[in-house]
Short mmCIF file of C-alpha atoms in Angstrom, two decimals:
data_model
loop_
_atom_site.label_atom_id
_atom_site.label_comp_id
_atom_site.label_asym_id
_atom_site.label_seq_id
_atom_site.Cartn_x
_atom_site.Cartn_y
_atom_site.Cartn_z
CA MET Q 1 231.95 87.51 228.53
CA SER Q 2 235.17 87.56 230.57
CA ILE Q 3 236.93 90.61 232.01
CA GLU Q 4 239.45 90.38 229.16
CA GLU Q 5 236.63 90.61 226.61
CA LEU Q 6 235.06 93.77 227.98
CA PRO Q 7 234.11 96.38 225.39
CA PRO Q 8 235.96 99.70 225.37
CA ARG Q 9 234.58 102.46 227.56
CA GLU Q 10 232.69 105.39 226.12
CA SER Q 11 234.20 108.76 226.95
CA MET Q 12 233.12 112.34 227.56
CA GLU Q 13 235.40 115.38 227.45
CA PHE Q 14 235.36 118.37 229.77
CA ASP Q 15 237.59 121.26 230.64
CA VAL Q 16 237.81 120.14 234.26
CA VAL Q 17 237.00 116.82 235.95
CA ILE Q 18 236.52 116.81 239.74
CA VAL Q 19 236.51 113.65 241.85
CA GLY Q 20 234.34 114.03 244.94
CA ALA Q 21 231.25 116.14 245.65
CA GLY Q 22 232.26 117.32 249.10
CA PRO Q 23 232.90 120.93 250.15
CA SER Q 24 236.22 121.25 248.31
CA GLY Q 25 235.09 119.58 245.08
CA LEU Q 26 231.89 121.61 244.88
CA THR Q 27 233.66 124.83 245.83
CA ALA Q 28 236.11 124.28 242.98
CA ALA Q 29 233.26 123.61 240.56
CA ILE Q 30 231.36 126.73 241.60
CA ARG Q 31 234.46 128.93 241.45
CA LEU Q 32 235.40 127.67 237.99
CA LYS Q 33 231.97 128.61 236.65
CA GLN Q 34 232.04 131.95 238.46
CA LEU Q 35 235.36 132.79 236.79
CA ASN Q 36 234.38 131.50 233.36
CA ALA Q 37 230.79 130.44 232.73
CA GLU Q 38 231.80 128.81 229.44
CA LEU Q 39 233.97 126.14 231.08
CA SER Q 40 232.62 122.60 231.07
CA VAL Q 41 232.94 121.12 234.55
CA VAL Q 42 231.92 117.68 235.81
CA VAL Q 43 231.89 116.31 239.35
CA VAL Q 44 231.76 112.56 239.94
CA GLU Q 45 230.61 111.30 243.35
CA LYS Q 46 230.65 107.72 244.66
CA GLY Q 47 227.81 108.30 247.14
CA SER Q 48 224.23 107.62 246.09
CA GLU Q 49 223.60 111.37 246.22
CA VAL Q 50 225.55 114.49 247.10
CA GLY Q 51 226.12 114.48 250.85
CA ALA Q 52 225.48 110.76 251.35
CA HIS Q 53 229.11 110.07 252.34
CA ILE Q 54 229.81 113.38 254.09
CA LEU Q 55 230.48 113.30 257.83
CA SER Q 56 232.00 116.03 259.96
CA GLY Q 57 231.44 117.70 263.37
CA ALA Q 58 230.83 120.35 262.17
CA VAL Q 59 231.76 123.80 263.43
CA ILE Q 60 232.59 125.78 260.32
CA ASP Q 61 234.78 128.85 260.04
CA PRO Q 62 232.98 130.76 257.23
CA VAL Q 63 236.04 132.63 255.92
CA ALA Q 64 236.25 130.68 252.64
CA LEU Q 65 232.49 130.52 252.21
CA ASP Q 66 232.37 134.31 252.53
CA GLU Q 67 234.73 134.50 249.56
CA LEU Q 68 232.85 131.94 247.48
CA ILE Q 69 229.28 133.06 248.15
CA PRO Q 70 229.33 136.43 249.97
CA ASP Q 71 225.55 136.54 250.39
CA TRP Q 72 225.12 133.01 251.78
CA ARG Q 73 223.56 134.35 254.98
CA ASP Q 74 220.69 135.74 252.90
CA ASP Q 75 219.96 132.45 251.15
CA ALA Q 76 216.92 130.84 252.80
CA ASP Q 77 218.03 127.43 251.52
CA CYS Q 78 221.43 127.59 253.16
CA PRO Q 79 221.49 125.12 256.09
CA ILE Q 80 224.07 127.11 258.09
CA LYS Q 81 221.87 128.72 260.74
CA THR Q 82 223.35 128.32 264.22
CA LYS Q 83 226.11 130.72 265.23
CA VAL Q 84 228.38 129.70 268.11
CA LYS Q 85 227.36 131.50 271.30
CA GLU Q 86 229.34 129.70 273.99
CA ASP Q 87 232.70 127.92 273.79
CA GLN Q 88 233.73 125.42 276.50
CA PHE Q 89 236.84 123.26 276.86
CA PHE Q 90 237.38 120.56 279.50
CA PHE Q 91 240.05 118.18 280.64
CA MET Q 92 238.05 115.12 281.70
CA THR Q 93 238.72 112.86 284.65
CA LYS Q 94 236.61 109.79 285.36
CA THR Q 95 234.25 111.66 287.67
CA GLY Q 96 234.51 115.29 286.62
CA GLY Q 97 235.91 117.84 284.25
CA LEU Q 98 238.40 120.64 284.72
CA PRO Q 99 237.29 123.68 282.68
CA LEU Q 100 240.04 125.44 280.76
CA PRO Q 101 239.37 129.20 280.75
CA ASN Q 102 239.02 130.75 277.32
CA PHE Q 103 241.62 133.41 278.13
CA MET Q 104 244.22 130.64 278.36
CA MET Q 105 243.51 129.56 274.78
CA PRO Q 106 245.46 131.02 271.87
CA PRO Q 107 243.25 133.41 269.87
CA LEU Q 108 243.09 130.99 266.93
CA MET Q 109 241.08 128.58 269.14
CA ASN Q 110 238.15 131.00 269.42
CA ASN Q 111 234.93 129.70 267.81
CA HIS Q 112 232.64 132.69 268.30
CA HIS Q 113 232.70 133.70 264.63
CA CYS Q 114 231.89 130.13 263.55
CA TYR Q 115 228.68 128.19 262.83
CA ILE Q 116 227.38 124.75 263.83
CA THR Q 117 225.80 122.77 261.02
CA SER Q 118 225.57 119.50 259.11
CA LEU Q 119 228.32 119.32 256.50
CA GLY Q 120 226.23 116.82 254.53
CA MET Q 121 223.44 119.38 254.23
CA VAL Q 122 225.95 122.07 253.30
CA SER Q 123 227.27 119.82 250.53
CA ARG Q 124 223.75 119.29 249.18
CA TRP Q 125 223.21 123.05 249.16
CA LEU Q 126 226.54 123.65 247.40
CA GLY Q 127 225.61 120.94 244.90
CA ALA Q 128 222.41 122.77 244.02
CA ARG Q 129 224.32 126.03 243.64
CA ALA Q 130 226.84 124.30 241.37
CA GLU Q 131 224.16 122.76 239.16
CA ALA Q 132 222.45 126.13 238.85
CA LEU Q 133 225.68 127.42 237.32
CA GLY Q 134 225.78 124.58 234.80
CA VAL Q 135 228.08 122.11 236.57
CA GLU Q 136 227.30 118.48 235.74
CA ILE Q 137 227.22 116.26 238.86
CA TYR Q 138 227.12 112.48 238.57
CA PRO Q 139 226.33 110.87 241.94
CA GLY Q 140 226.39 107.10 242.28
CA PHE Q 141 229.52 106.69 240.16
CA ALA Q 142 232.81 105.80 241.82
CA ALA Q 143 236.05 107.04 240.27
CA ALA Q 144 237.89 103.73 240.06
CA GLU Q 145 240.87 104.48 237.85
CA THR Q 146 243.09 107.43 236.97
CA LEU Q 147 243.75 107.78 233.24
CA TYR Q 148 247.07 108.96 231.80
CA ASP Q 149 248.17 110.20 228.40
CA GLU Q 150 251.20 108.97 226.45
CA ASN Q 151 253.46 111.35 228.40
CA GLY Q 152 252.26 110.12 231.78
CA ALA Q 153 250.12 113.17 232.53
CA VAL Q 154 246.69 112.71 234.11
CA ARG Q 155 243.96 113.09 231.51
CA GLY Q 156 240.90 112.16 233.59
CA ILE Q 157 239.32 109.23 235.38
CA ALA Q 158 237.24 106.17 234.64
CA THR Q 159 234.21 105.27 236.69
CA GLY Q 160 233.92 101.71 237.92
CA ASP Q 161 232.17 98.99 235.99
CA MET Q 162 228.74 98.07 237.39
CA GLY Q 163 227.34 94.56 237.53
CA ILE Q 164 230.46 92.52 238.31
CA GLY Q 165 229.68 89.46 240.44
CA ARG Q 166 231.53 88.37 243.56
CA ASP Q 167 233.31 85.80 241.37
CA GLY Q 168 234.72 88.61 239.25
CA LYS Q 169 232.59 87.81 236.21
CA PRO Q 170 230.15 90.21 234.51
CA LYS Q 171 226.48 89.60 235.37
CA ASP Q 172 223.46 90.18 233.14
CA SER Q 173 223.22 93.67 234.64
CA PHE Q 174 226.78 94.56 233.62
CA THR Q 175 227.44 98.15 232.55
CA ARG Q 176 230.85 99.40 231.47
CA GLY Q 177 232.30 102.40 233.26
CA MET Q 178 232.73 105.76 231.56
CA GLU Q 179 235.88 107.74 230.83
CA LEU Q 180 235.62 111.36 231.94
CA LEU Q 181 238.46 113.22 230.27
CA GLY Q 182 239.63 116.69 231.24
CA LYS Q 183 242.31 119.25 230.57
CA TYR Q 184 242.79 119.24 234.34
CA THR Q 185 241.54 116.84 237.01
CA LEU Q 186 241.07 117.78 240.66
CA PHE Q 187 241.04 115.04 243.28
CA ALA Q 188 238.78 115.94 246.20
CA GLU Q 189 238.28 112.45 247.63
CA GLY Q 190 238.69 113.35 251.31
CA ALA Q 191 240.94 111.56 253.78
CA ARG Q 192 242.80 108.52 252.43
CA GLY Q 193 241.19 108.63 249.00
CA SER Q 194 241.97 105.55 246.91
CA LEU Q 195 243.06 107.41 243.76
CA THR Q 196 244.85 110.04 245.82
CA LYS Q 197 246.86 107.30 247.52
CA GLN Q 198 247.89 105.93 244.10
CA LEU Q 199 248.81 109.38 242.78
CA ILE Q 200 250.97 110.11 245.82
CA ALA Q 201 252.85 106.88 245.20
CA LYS Q 202 253.13 107.26 241.40
CA PHE Q 203 254.45 110.82 241.48
CA ALA Q 204 256.32 110.51 244.82
CA LEU Q 205 254.34 113.46 246.13
CA ASP Q 206 255.29 112.59 249.71
CA LYS Q 207 259.06 112.36 249.29
CA ASP Q 208 259.73 115.70 250.99
CA CYS Q 209 257.12 115.62 253.75
CA GLU Q 210 256.43 113.86 257.02
CA PRO Q 211 254.30 110.67 257.01
CA PRO Q 212 250.56 111.29 256.97
CA LYS Q 213 248.72 110.99 260.29
CA PHE Q 214 245.08 110.15 260.88
CA GLY Q 215 242.38 109.86 263.48
CA ILE Q 216 239.09 108.02 263.47
CA GLY Q 217 236.04 110.18 264.14
CA LEU Q 218 232.76 108.67 265.35
CA LYS Q 219 229.61 110.74 265.50
CA GLU Q 220 225.98 110.51 266.56
CA ILE Q 221 223.14 112.97 266.16
CA TRP Q 222 220.51 113.16 268.89
CA GLN Q 223 217.26 115.04 269.31
CA ILE Q 224 217.19 116.06 272.95
CA ASP Q 225 214.77 117.48 275.50
CA PRO Q 226 214.21 121.18 274.64
CA ALA Q 227 214.79 122.02 278.30
CA ARG Q 228 218.34 120.67 277.99
CA HIS Q 229 219.13 122.27 274.66
CA GLN Q 230 221.58 125.19 274.64
CA LYS Q 231 221.55 126.38 271.04
CA GLY Q 232 224.97 127.60 269.98
CA LEU Q 233 226.95 125.74 272.67
CA VAL Q 234 230.24 124.21 271.55
CA GLN Q 235 231.96 121.90 274.02
CA HIS Q 236 235.28 120.12 273.47
CA SER Q 237 237.20 117.86 275.82
CA PHE Q 238 240.20 115.57 276.10
CA GLY Q 239 241.32 113.10 278.74
CA TRP Q 240 238.98 110.39 280.07
CA PRO Q 241 238.09 107.75 278.93
CA LEU Q 242 241.51 107.61 277.23
CA ASP Q 243 244.72 107.17 279.18
CA ASN Q 244 247.58 109.66 279.06
CA ALA Q 245 249.40 107.72 276.33
CA THR Q 246 246.43 107.65 273.95
CA GLY Q 247 245.48 110.78 272.04
CA GLY Q 248 241.97 111.87 271.25
CA GLY Q 249 239.06 114.01 272.34
CA SER Q 250 235.38 114.73 272.04
CA PHE Q 251 232.88 117.28 270.83
CA LEU Q 252 229.33 118.19 271.80
CA TYR Q 253 227.50 120.73 269.62
CA HIS Q 254 223.98 122.10 270.25
CA TYR Q 255 222.38 123.39 267.06
CA ASP Q 256 219.17 123.93 265.09
CA ASP Q 257 215.94 122.50 266.54
CA ASN Q 258 216.98 120.62 269.70
CA LEU Q 259 219.73 118.73 267.88
CA VAL Q 260 223.02 117.71 269.46
CA ALA Q 261 225.99 116.32 267.55
CA VAL Q 262 228.19 114.24 269.84
CA GLY Q 263 231.44 112.81 268.62
CA PHE Q 264 234.69 111.20 269.62
CA VAL Q 265 238.04 111.32 267.84
CA LEU Q 266 240.78 108.79 268.54
CA HIS Q 267 244.24 109.38 267.12
CA LEU Q 268 245.26 106.34 265.09
CA ASN Q 269 248.80 106.31 266.41
CA TYR Q 270 247.61 104.46 269.52
CA GLU Q 271 249.77 101.58 270.76
CA ASN Q 272 247.42 99.26 272.64
CA PRO Q 273 245.87 96.77 270.17
CA TYR Q 274 242.94 96.15 272.52
CA ILE Q 275 241.64 99.72 272.22
CA TYR Q 276 238.17 99.73 270.69
CA PRO Q 277 237.29 103.22 269.35
CA PHE Q 278 233.54 102.58 269.13
CA GLU Q 279 233.40 101.40 272.75
CA GLU Q 280 235.52 104.34 273.92
CA PHE Q 281 232.94 106.61 272.30
CA GLN Q 282 230.06 104.84 274.03
CA ARG Q 283 231.88 104.99 277.35
CA PHE Q 284 232.54 108.71 276.92
CA LYS Q 285 228.80 109.40 276.80
CA THR Q 286 228.39 107.99 280.34
CA HIS Q 287 230.57 110.72 281.85
CA PRO Q 288 228.73 112.75 284.54
CA LYS Q 289 229.21 115.97 282.56
CA ILE Q 290 227.79 114.41 279.38
CA ARG Q 291 225.11 111.82 280.16
CA ASP Q 292 222.42 114.18 281.46
CA THR Q 293 222.30 115.92 278.08
CA PHE Q 294 220.78 112.75 276.62
CA ALA Q 295 218.18 112.01 279.29
CA GLY Q 296 214.93 111.29 277.46
CA ALA Q 297 216.59 111.94 274.10
CA LYS Q 298 216.40 110.02 270.83
CA ARG Q 299 219.42 108.96 268.78
CA LEU Q 300 218.87 109.75 265.10
CA ALA Q 301 222.09 108.93 263.25
CA TYR Q 302 225.51 107.30 263.54
CA GLY Q 303 228.59 107.29 261.34
CA SER Q 304 232.36 107.30 261.21
CA ARG Q 305 235.20 108.66 259.10
CA ALA Q 306 238.97 108.83 259.07
CA ILE Q 307 240.37 112.33 259.62
CA THR Q 308 243.68 113.74 258.40
CA GLU Q 309 245.81 114.90 261.33
CA GLY Q 310 249.34 115.36 259.97
CA GLY Q 311 248.96 119.08 259.39
CA TYR Q 312 251.50 121.42 257.84
CA GLN Q 313 254.50 119.10 257.72
CA SER Q 314 252.54 116.15 256.29
CA VAL Q 315 250.99 117.96 253.32
CA PRO Q 316 252.33 116.26 250.17
CA ARG Q 317 253.19 118.01 246.95
CA LEU Q 318 249.78 119.07 245.66
CA THR Q 319 250.37 119.11 241.92
CA PHE Q 320 251.45 116.74 239.15
CA PRO Q 321 251.05 116.80 235.38
CA GLY Q 322 247.36 117.16 234.60
CA GLY Q 323 245.94 117.52 238.08
CA ALA Q 324 246.05 118.48 241.73
CA LEU Q 325 244.90 117.48 245.21
CA ILE Q 326 242.46 119.68 247.08
CA GLY Q 327 240.64 119.55 250.41
CA CYS Q 328 241.18 116.74 252.88
CA ALA Q 329 242.81 114.66 250.14
CA ALA Q 330 245.72 117.04 250.71
CA GLY Q 331 245.42 116.96 254.51
CA PHE Q 332 244.50 120.52 255.47
CA VAL Q 333 242.80 119.82 258.82
CA ASN Q 334 243.81 122.09 261.69
CA VAL Q 335 243.92 119.52 264.51
CA PRO Q 336 243.81 121.82 267.58
CA ARG Q 337 240.92 123.77 266.09
CA ILE Q 338 239.21 120.52 264.97
CA LYS Q 339 238.46 122.23 261.69
CA GLY Q 340 239.29 121.61 258.06
CA VAL Q 341 236.34 122.76 255.98
CA HIS Q 342 237.59 126.34 255.68
CA ASN Q 343 240.98 125.18 254.42
CA ALA Q 344 239.44 122.57 252.13
CA MET Q 345 237.32 125.25 250.48
CA ALA Q 346 240.23 127.70 250.37
CA SER Q 347 242.39 125.14 248.55
CA ALA Q 348 239.59 124.67 246.02
CA LEU Q 349 239.34 128.42 245.45
CA GLN Q 350 243.07 128.61 244.84
CA ALA Q 351 243.17 125.60 242.51
CA ALA Q 352 240.19 126.85 240.53
CA GLY Q 353 241.81 130.23 240.07
CA HIS Q 354 245.03 128.72 238.77
CA ILE Q 355 243.16 126.35 236.42
CA THR Q 356 241.11 129.18 234.96
CA ALA Q 357 244.26 131.20 234.28
CA ALA Q 358 246.01 128.17 232.77
CA LEU Q 359 243.12 127.40 230.44
CA ALA Q 360 242.90 131.03 229.38
CA ALA Q 361 246.59 130.82 228.46
CA GLY Q 362 245.94 127.76 226.29
CA ARG Q 363 247.53 125.31 228.69
CA ALA Q 364 246.28 121.78 229.37
CA ASN Q 365 247.42 118.64 231.21
CA ASP Q 366 250.55 120.30 232.57
CA GLU Q 367 251.48 120.91 236.21
CA LEU Q 368 249.78 123.74 238.09
CA VAL Q 369 252.95 124.69 239.91
CA GLU Q 370 251.43 128.05 240.89
CA TYR Q 371 249.04 126.25 243.23
CA GLU Q 372 251.80 124.18 244.84
CA ASN Q 373 254.05 127.21 245.22
CA GLY Q 374 251.36 129.42 246.71
CA TRP Q 375 249.49 127.54 249.43
CA ARG Q 376 252.07 127.98 252.20
CA SER Q 377 251.89 131.77 251.99
CA SER Q 378 248.10 131.72 251.67
CA SER Q 379 245.44 131.60 254.39
CA ILE Q 380 245.90 127.80 254.53
CA GLY Q 381 249.58 127.95 255.40
CA LYS Q 382 248.98 130.77 257.85
CA ASP Q 383 246.32 128.65 259.57
CA LEU Q 384 248.34 125.42 259.72
CA TYR Q 385 251.87 126.64 260.42
CA PRO Q 386 251.29 128.02 263.96
CA VAL Q 387 249.73 124.72 265.11
CA ARG Q 388 252.16 122.37 263.35
CA ASN Q 389 253.67 121.05 266.59
CA ALA Q 390 250.46 120.38 268.53
CA LYS Q 391 249.98 116.84 267.27
CA PRO Q 392 253.63 115.63 267.40
CA LEU Q 393 254.13 117.09 270.89
CA TRP Q 394 250.95 115.35 272.07
CA SER Q 395 252.14 112.07 270.56
CA LYS Q 396 255.63 112.40 272.04
CA PHE Q 397 254.85 113.58 275.58
CA GLY Q 398 251.31 112.29 276.21
CA THR Q 399 248.02 114.07 276.78
CA VAL Q 400 248.82 116.21 279.82
CA VAL Q 401 252.38 117.40 279.10
CA GLY Q 402 251.98 117.25 275.32
CA ASN Q 403 248.90 119.49 275.28
CA ALA Q 404 250.53 121.94 277.68
CA LEU Q 405 253.59 122.17 275.43
CA GLY Q 406 251.39 122.38 272.33
CA GLY Q 407 249.41 125.25 273.85
CA LEU Q 408 252.64 127.05 274.77
CA ASP Q 409 253.96 126.61 271.25
CA MET Q 410 250.74 127.96 269.73
CA TRP Q 411 251.01 131.05 271.95
CA CYS Q 412 254.65 131.49 270.95
CA ASN Q 413 253.74 131.19 267.27
CA THR Q 414 251.04 133.81 267.80
CA LEU Q 415 253.85 136.10 269.00
CA GLY Q 416 256.01 135.20 266.01
CA PHE Q 417 258.42 132.53 267.22
CA SER Q 418 258.58 128.85 268.27
CA LEU Q 419 260.54 127.08 270.97
CA PHE Q 420 260.31 123.76 269.16
CA GLY Q 421 261.03 124.46 265.50
CA THR Q 422 259.03 121.97 263.45
CA GLN Q 423 258.55 118.61 265.15
CA SER Q 424 258.52 115.26 263.34
CA HIS Q 425 255.64 112.76 263.35
CA ALA Q 426 258.26 109.97 263.42
CA LYS Q 427 256.33 107.12 261.81
CA PRO Q 428 253.02 106.25 260.13
CA ASP Q 429 250.08 105.12 262.25
CA ARG Q 430 250.24 101.50 261.10
CA LYS Q 431 253.66 101.14 262.76
CA THR Q 432 252.64 102.29 266.24
CA LEU Q 433 250.80 99.18 267.51
CA LYS Q 434 252.65 97.07 270.07
CA PRO Q 435 252.23 93.30 270.48
CA ALA Q 436 249.17 92.13 272.37
CA LYS Q 437 251.32 90.25 274.88
CA ASP Q 438 252.29 93.62 276.37
CA TYR Q 439 248.66 94.46 277.26
CA GLN Q 440 245.54 93.04 278.84
CA PRO Q 441 242.16 92.95 277.03
CA ILE Q 442 239.90 95.88 277.98
CA ALA Q 443 236.56 94.99 279.59
CA TYR Q 444 234.08 97.50 278.18
CA PRO Q 445 230.64 97.88 279.82
CA LYS Q 446 227.64 96.36 278.10
CA PRO Q 447 225.36 98.81 276.26
CA ASP Q 448 222.11 99.82 277.95
CA GLY Q 449 220.20 100.52 274.72
CA LYS Q 450 219.30 104.03 275.90
CA LEU Q 451 222.54 105.99 276.09
CA THR Q 452 225.05 103.40 274.94
CA PHE Q 453 224.60 100.96 272.07
CA ASP Q 454 226.22 98.06 270.26
CA ARG Q 455 227.98 98.49 266.95
CA LEU Q 456 225.54 96.69 264.66
CA SER Q 457 222.43 98.50 265.89
CA SER Q 458 224.36 101.74 265.41
CA LEU Q 459 225.29 100.70 261.89
CA PHE Q 460 221.58 100.48 261.07
CA LEU Q 461 221.35 104.25 261.61
CA SER Q 462 224.00 104.89 258.96
CA ASN Q 463 221.66 103.52 256.27
CA VAL Q 464 224.56 101.56 254.83
CA ASN Q 465 223.83 99.55 251.69
CA HIS Q 466 225.94 97.65 249.19
CA GLU Q 467 225.12 95.31 246.34
CA GLU Q 468 226.11 92.02 247.96
CA ASP Q 469 226.98 90.18 244.74
CA GLN Q 470 230.08 92.16 243.87
CA PRO Q 471 233.82 91.72 244.47
CA VAL Q 472 234.94 92.47 248.02
CA HIS Q 473 236.32 96.01 247.96
CA LEU Q 474 238.63 95.48 250.96
CA LYS Q 475 241.71 93.87 249.47
CA VAL Q 476 243.93 91.71 251.71
CA ALA Q 477 247.28 91.32 249.98
CA ASP Q 478 248.58 88.37 252.01
CA MET Q 479 246.09 86.31 254.01
CA ALA Q 480 248.87 84.25 255.61
CA LEU Q 481 250.47 87.45 256.92
CA GLN Q 482 247.10 88.56 258.26
CA LYS Q 483 246.95 85.38 260.35
CA SER Q 484 250.59 85.28 261.49
CA SER Q 485 250.83 88.96 262.37
CA GLU Q 486 247.51 90.78 262.68
CA HIS Q 487 245.92 87.85 264.52
CA ASP Q 488 248.78 86.06 266.26
CA VAL Q 489 250.89 89.06 267.28
CA PHE Q 490 248.34 91.88 267.62
CA ALA Q 491 245.22 89.89 268.64
CA GLY Q 492 243.14 90.98 265.65
CA PRO Q 493 242.76 94.75 266.15
CA SER Q 494 240.75 95.04 262.92
CA ASN Q 495 237.79 93.56 264.80
CA ARG Q 496 237.99 96.57 267.13
CA TYR Q 497 239.23 99.55 265.12
CA CYS Q 498 236.57 99.09 262.44
CA PRO Q 499 233.49 101.12 263.46
CA ALA Q 500 231.15 98.96 261.37
CA GLY Q 501 231.99 95.35 262.24
CA VAL Q 502 233.49 94.61 258.84
CA TYR Q 503 236.27 92.35 260.14
CA GLU Q 504 235.99 89.21 262.25
CA TRP Q 505 238.30 86.40 263.22
CA VAL Q 506 236.05 83.34 263.18
CA GLU Q 507 237.32 80.33 265.11
CA GLU Q 508 236.91 77.09 263.15
CA SER Q 509 238.20 73.55 263.56
CA THR Q 510 241.00 74.28 261.12
CA GLY Q 511 241.97 77.49 262.95
CA PRO Q 512 240.94 81.15 262.83
CA ARG Q 513 239.51 82.47 259.57
CA PHE Q 514 239.54 86.16 258.59
CA GLN Q 515 236.00 87.11 257.61
CA ILE Q 516 235.24 90.35 255.76
CA ASN Q 517 231.66 91.62 256.02
CA ALA Q 518 232.12 94.12 253.20
CA GLN Q 519 228.44 95.01 253.11
CA ASN Q 520 228.84 96.74 256.51
CA CYS Q 521 231.53 99.16 255.33
CA VAL Q 522 230.87 102.86 255.98
CA HIS Q 523 233.92 103.88 253.92
CA CYS Q 524 235.83 105.31 256.88
CA LYS Q 525 239.11 103.78 255.55
CA THR Q 526 240.55 103.20 259.01
CA CYS Q 527 241.67 99.72 257.94
CA ASP Q 528 243.72 101.22 255.12
CA VAL Q 529 245.51 103.33 257.73
CA LYS Q 530 245.82 101.13 260.81
CA ASP Q 531 246.45 97.56 259.63
CA PRO Q 532 249.88 96.92 261.20
CA ASN Q 533 251.36 95.58 257.97
CA GLY Q 534 249.62 97.83 255.46
CA ASN Q 535 248.04 94.59 254.27
CA ILE Q 536 244.51 95.92 253.69
CA THR Q 537 243.73 98.28 250.82
CA TRP Q 538 240.37 100.03 250.55
CA VAL Q 539 239.09 100.48 246.98
CA PRO Q 540 235.68 101.83 246.00
CA PRO Q 541 232.83 99.35 245.62
CA GLU Q 542 230.11 99.81 243.03
CA GLY Q 543 229.02 103.43 242.84
CA GLY Q 544 226.14 104.31 245.12
CA GLY Q 545 227.17 101.80 247.78
CA GLY Q 546 228.11 102.68 251.34
CA PRO Q 547 226.41 104.81 253.97
CA ASN Q 548 223.53 107.10 253.15
CA TYR Q 549 223.93 109.84 255.72
CA GLU Q 550 221.06 112.29 255.74
CA ALA Q 551 222.45 115.16 257.80
CA MET Q 552 225.90 114.25 259.10
#
């Protein structure tokens, strides 16, 4: 049987189809059933189980959760246990750290009402709450295609076919994907979702906004010596090991039973093609203010994910006929606060409310303009607007001056005005790399196997797994361009920006060959953002593949 001879898909109909079982997708599902228990709601999730692909810091502002589940603090199964007790911020030099007093921070930067937790565990808990309300959740099925009706409106999605070999031909295990049809479809794929990217292009949702901006976040979880554990401590920093021209920062969160989440975020608008985000993260941990935390400790987990950083001015139009974007698919992360979960959940609450009203009015597959027209005046807009200039000022003026100006602008916005208006992001991240001839390779220290590690041994802790006999899900549009530009001009940055060792330039007698180790992919989607020519497109592999994070 060839691809052309495939049988038609079977279909199932629902009131609402939701793509992605993260915080926003599950919040929408729960809210829909709270508002109308008779609605049929399905959530499709590409991870092997709910939470398997979820990675975040995470310090959560509970404002949206309080609205969704007011009694969550009384639920013994809720994994949100550790309230922030101490909030520290440092500007790092190579040998020390300059503490920034809390009184200098705009009030919105305060974390003392927030909680430290695992967002993966929170998603699992929300999934159980959703199922208890009658929501159908299908983990292990990737949404591979958006379906449209005869008028061009979204009418649902199709899950990917299973059992296609690397040669593109159906194997004996072949199973056709399913069509999940809905009166409305919500896309909650997270940062740089594959269907979201297609929808933005098809409906020109980005024609009136700034280009999207991203960072790459890398995270480890450690179990540390109880004597060194400071439950409730939140520590953020910027500066070393990055230079003044390269944006990024770190986090260190003490929570639960002697656990520490340590992470590093690198803005993907960096210019030096020799920068290696994974190695910068490992180097960060050797800082004198950081390394002692991990003396005698055990590393439990590792993972990575792209993060939306464009903020207010980069949010695309959220609605189109038949559906809407919610959560990080829309780009609601507050970069200075290093938080997005509260806005992701708030967007889901808003979208669910508008869908329920539309269905009650007999509407279907039209545009939920009420959602698009309302978010800027909602809690989301009020959270993002005052910090809209922090990222572009940082990018324009560098770490020291840019952060000072960003802090000043946030204070001014707190008082009701801005000295800078609304700054532009200028260009997408893929266009910021400069030729390798302008830089020297960076000599990173070798890992010691105790505090610092190599990339492949770290990948083992992500529990990544893919069916190897399947088509490569990282699509290179023009291999000749990859050689002439990505390799020859930029010295192969894909080998460095990928946190999982997916890409290699292998030297052979006939010249360098671009090798894709697709089985290593942790679905961070950095390649889809940072390839200098936009030549790599990430699409979902077979459902259930990818990392299997337990508590990230």
